[in-house]
Coordinates of C-alpha atoms and ligand atoms in Angstrom, one line a residue:
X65 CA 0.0 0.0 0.0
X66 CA 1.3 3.0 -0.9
X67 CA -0.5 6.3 0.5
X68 CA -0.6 9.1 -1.9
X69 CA 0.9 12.9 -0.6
X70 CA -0.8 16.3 -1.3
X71 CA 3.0 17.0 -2.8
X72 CA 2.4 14.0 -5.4
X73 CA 1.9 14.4 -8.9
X74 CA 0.0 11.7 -11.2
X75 CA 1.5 12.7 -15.1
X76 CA -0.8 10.8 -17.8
X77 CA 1.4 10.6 -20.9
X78 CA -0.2 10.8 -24.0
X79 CA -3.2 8.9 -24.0
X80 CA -4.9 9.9 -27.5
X81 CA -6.9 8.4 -29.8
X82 CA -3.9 7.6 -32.4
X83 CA -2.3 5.6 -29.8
X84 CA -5.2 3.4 -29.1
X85 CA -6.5 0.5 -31.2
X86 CA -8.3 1.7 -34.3
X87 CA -5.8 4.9 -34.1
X88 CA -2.9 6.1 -36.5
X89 CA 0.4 4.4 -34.3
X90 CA -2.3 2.4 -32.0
X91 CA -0.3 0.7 -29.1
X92 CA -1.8 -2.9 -28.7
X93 CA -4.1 -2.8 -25.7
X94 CA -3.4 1.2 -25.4
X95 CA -6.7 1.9 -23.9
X96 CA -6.1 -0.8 -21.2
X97 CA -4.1 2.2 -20.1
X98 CA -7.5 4.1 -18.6
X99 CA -9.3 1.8 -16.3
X100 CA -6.3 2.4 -14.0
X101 CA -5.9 5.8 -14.7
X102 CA -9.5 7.3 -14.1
X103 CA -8.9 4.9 -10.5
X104 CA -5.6 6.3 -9.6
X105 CA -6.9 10.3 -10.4
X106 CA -9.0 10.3 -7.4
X107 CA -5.9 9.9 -5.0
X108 CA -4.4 13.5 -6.5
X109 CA -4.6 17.0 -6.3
X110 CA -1.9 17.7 -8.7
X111 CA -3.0 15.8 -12.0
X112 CA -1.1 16.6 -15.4
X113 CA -1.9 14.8 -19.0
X114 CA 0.6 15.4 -21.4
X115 CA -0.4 15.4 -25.6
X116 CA 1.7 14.6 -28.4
X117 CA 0.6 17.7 -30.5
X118 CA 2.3 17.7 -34.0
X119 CA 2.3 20.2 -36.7
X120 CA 0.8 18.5 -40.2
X121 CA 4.6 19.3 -41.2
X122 CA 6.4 17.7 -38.5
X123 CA 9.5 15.7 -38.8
X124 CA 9.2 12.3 -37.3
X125 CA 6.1 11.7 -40.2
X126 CA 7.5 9.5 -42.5
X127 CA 6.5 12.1 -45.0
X128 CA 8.8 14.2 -43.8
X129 CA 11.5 12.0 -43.3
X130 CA 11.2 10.8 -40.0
X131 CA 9.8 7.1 -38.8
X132 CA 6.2 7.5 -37.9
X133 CA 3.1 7.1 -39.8
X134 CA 1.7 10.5 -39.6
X135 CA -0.3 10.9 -35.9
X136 CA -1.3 13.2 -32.8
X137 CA -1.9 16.6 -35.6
X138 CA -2.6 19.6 -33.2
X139 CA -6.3 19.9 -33.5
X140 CA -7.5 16.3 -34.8
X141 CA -9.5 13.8 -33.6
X142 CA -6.6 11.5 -33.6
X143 CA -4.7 14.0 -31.4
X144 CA -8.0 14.0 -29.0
X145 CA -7.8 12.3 -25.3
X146 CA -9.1 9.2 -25.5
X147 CA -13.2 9.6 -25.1
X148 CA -13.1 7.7 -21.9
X149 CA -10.1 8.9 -20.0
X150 CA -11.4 11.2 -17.4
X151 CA -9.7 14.6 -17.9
X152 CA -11.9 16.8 -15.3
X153 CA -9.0 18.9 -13.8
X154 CA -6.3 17.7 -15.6
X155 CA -3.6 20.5 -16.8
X156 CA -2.8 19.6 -20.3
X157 CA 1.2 19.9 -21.3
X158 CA 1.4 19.9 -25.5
X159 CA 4.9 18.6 -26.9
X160 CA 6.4 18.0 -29.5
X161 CA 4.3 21.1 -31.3
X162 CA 7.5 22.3 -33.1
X163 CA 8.0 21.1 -36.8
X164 CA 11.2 20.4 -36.7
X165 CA 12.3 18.9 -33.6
X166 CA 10.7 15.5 -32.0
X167 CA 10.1 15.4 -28.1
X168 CA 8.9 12.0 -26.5
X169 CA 9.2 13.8 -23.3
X170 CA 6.9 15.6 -21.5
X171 CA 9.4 17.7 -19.9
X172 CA 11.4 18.3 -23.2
X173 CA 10.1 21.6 -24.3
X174 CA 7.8 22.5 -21.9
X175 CA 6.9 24.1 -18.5
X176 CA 5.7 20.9 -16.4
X177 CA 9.0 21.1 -14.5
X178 CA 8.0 24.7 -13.4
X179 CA 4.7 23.7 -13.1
X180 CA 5.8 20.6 -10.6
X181 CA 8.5 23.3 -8.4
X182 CA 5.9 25.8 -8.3
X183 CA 3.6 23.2 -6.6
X184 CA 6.5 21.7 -4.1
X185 CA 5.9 18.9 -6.0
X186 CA 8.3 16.1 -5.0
X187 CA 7.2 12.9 -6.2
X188 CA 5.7 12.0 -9.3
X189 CA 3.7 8.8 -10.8
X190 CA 3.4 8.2 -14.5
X191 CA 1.1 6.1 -16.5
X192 CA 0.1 6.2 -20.1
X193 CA 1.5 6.0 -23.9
X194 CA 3.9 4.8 -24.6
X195 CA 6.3 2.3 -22.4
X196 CA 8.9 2.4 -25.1
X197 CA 9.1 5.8 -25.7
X198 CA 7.0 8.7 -24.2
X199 CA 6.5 6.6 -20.8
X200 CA 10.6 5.9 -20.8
X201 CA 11.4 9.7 -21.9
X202 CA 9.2 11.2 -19.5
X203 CA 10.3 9.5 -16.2
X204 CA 14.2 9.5 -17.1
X205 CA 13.4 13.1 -17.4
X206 CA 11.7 13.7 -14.2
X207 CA 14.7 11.3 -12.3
X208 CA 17.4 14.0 -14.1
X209 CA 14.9 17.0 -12.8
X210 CA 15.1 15.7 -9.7
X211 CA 11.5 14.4 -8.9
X212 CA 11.4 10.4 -7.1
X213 CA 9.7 8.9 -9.5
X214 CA 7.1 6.2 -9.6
X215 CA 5.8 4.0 -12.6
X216 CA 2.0 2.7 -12.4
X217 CA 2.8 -0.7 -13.5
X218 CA -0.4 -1.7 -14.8
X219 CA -0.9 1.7 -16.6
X220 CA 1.4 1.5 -18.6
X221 CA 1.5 -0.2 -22.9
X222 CA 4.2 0.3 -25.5
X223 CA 4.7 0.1 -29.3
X224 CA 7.3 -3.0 -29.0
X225 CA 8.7 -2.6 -33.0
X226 CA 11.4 -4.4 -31.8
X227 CA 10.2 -7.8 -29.5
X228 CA 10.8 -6.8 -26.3
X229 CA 11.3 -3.0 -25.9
X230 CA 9.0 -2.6 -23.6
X231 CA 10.8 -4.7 -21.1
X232 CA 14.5 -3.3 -21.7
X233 CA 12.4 0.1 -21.6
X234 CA 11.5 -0.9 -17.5
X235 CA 14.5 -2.4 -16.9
X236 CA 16.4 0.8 -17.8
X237 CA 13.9 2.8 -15.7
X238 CA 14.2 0.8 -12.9
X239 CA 18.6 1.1 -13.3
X240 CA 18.0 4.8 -13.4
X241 CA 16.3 4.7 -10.2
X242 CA 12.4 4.3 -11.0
X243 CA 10.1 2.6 -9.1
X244 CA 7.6 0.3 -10.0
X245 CA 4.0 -0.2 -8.3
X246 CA 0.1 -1.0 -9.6
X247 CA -2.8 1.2 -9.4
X248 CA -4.1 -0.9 -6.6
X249 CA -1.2 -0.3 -4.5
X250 CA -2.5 3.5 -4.1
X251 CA -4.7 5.0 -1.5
Ligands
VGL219 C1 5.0 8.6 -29.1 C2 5.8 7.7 -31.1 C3 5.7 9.0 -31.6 C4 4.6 8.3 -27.7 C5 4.9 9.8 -29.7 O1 3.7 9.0 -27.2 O2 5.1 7.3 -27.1 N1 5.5 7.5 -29.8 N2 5.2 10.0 -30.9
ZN220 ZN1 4.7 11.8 -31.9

């Protein structure tokens, strides 16, 4: 059991309609994601949801040269939260909104880390999209900033290209000093 502080933060990473099933890069099982994360919201004051929020010109498309089918363009449907993920007093952090430079994480290029220091934030949980990428970039990044962090085990899915990226993904969060816990660990 694991009781929740009022300086905790819960950070939903990119849980949009392209990275669910029937989206543009759908995650297998991505919206297994929300069960857990509408759960875990009630334990928090301090509740952020990031959003992968491209120009239609951005680089990672393949289009464009990069290795993604195109997804998450600022505005669409595809780029919406997921209908069913509850985002009543969320704060919504956009990334990645630049055309020419990628960010997975949800600190890289925007203010959550001020956000989180203006709030005494200490301690943050993460859950969302995707293991292998935004999940990994996002908590690495709060470890550097400084923040304990904490992965909700069961909220979590990735893209896997590769067999197995999603595990070498926790396995290098964990060596950077992440910890792991479930949804029903919280209260
Ligand atoms: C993501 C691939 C491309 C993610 C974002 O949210 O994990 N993955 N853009
Ligand atoms: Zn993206």
């Amino acid at each position: 059991m694991k009781i929740v502080k009022q300086n905790d933060a819960l950070i939903i990473v990119d849980v949009q309609n392209d990275f669910c099933p029937g989206g543009a890069l759908p995650v297998k099982e991505g919206d297994k994601v929300i069960p857990p994360l509408n759960h875990t919201k009630r334990f928090f004051e301090h509740i952020f949801a990031t959003r992968d929020w491209h120009p239609e010109n951005h680089c990672s498309f393949e289009k464009n040269g990069g290795g993604w089918p195109v997804h998450c363009v600022a505005g669409s449907q595809g780029a919406d939260f997921h209908p069913d993920l509850d985002i009543e007093q969320v704060k919504i952090i956009q990334k990645a909104t630049l055309s020419d430079r990628d960010a997975y994480s949800g600190f890289d290029g925007t203010d959550l880390a001020t956000q989180l220091s203006n709030k005494n934030i200490k301690r943050v949980f993460v859950g969302g999209l995707a293991t292998d990428y935004c999940v990994k970039a996002t908590v690495l990044d709060a470890l550097k900033s400084g923040f304990e962090a904490w992965v909700l085990e069961d909220a979590i899915r990735g893209v896997d290209l590769e067999p197995g990226d999603s595990a070498k993904a926790i396995t290098e969060m964990k060596e950077k000093g992440a910890r792991f816990l479930n949804s029903s660990d919280l209260e």
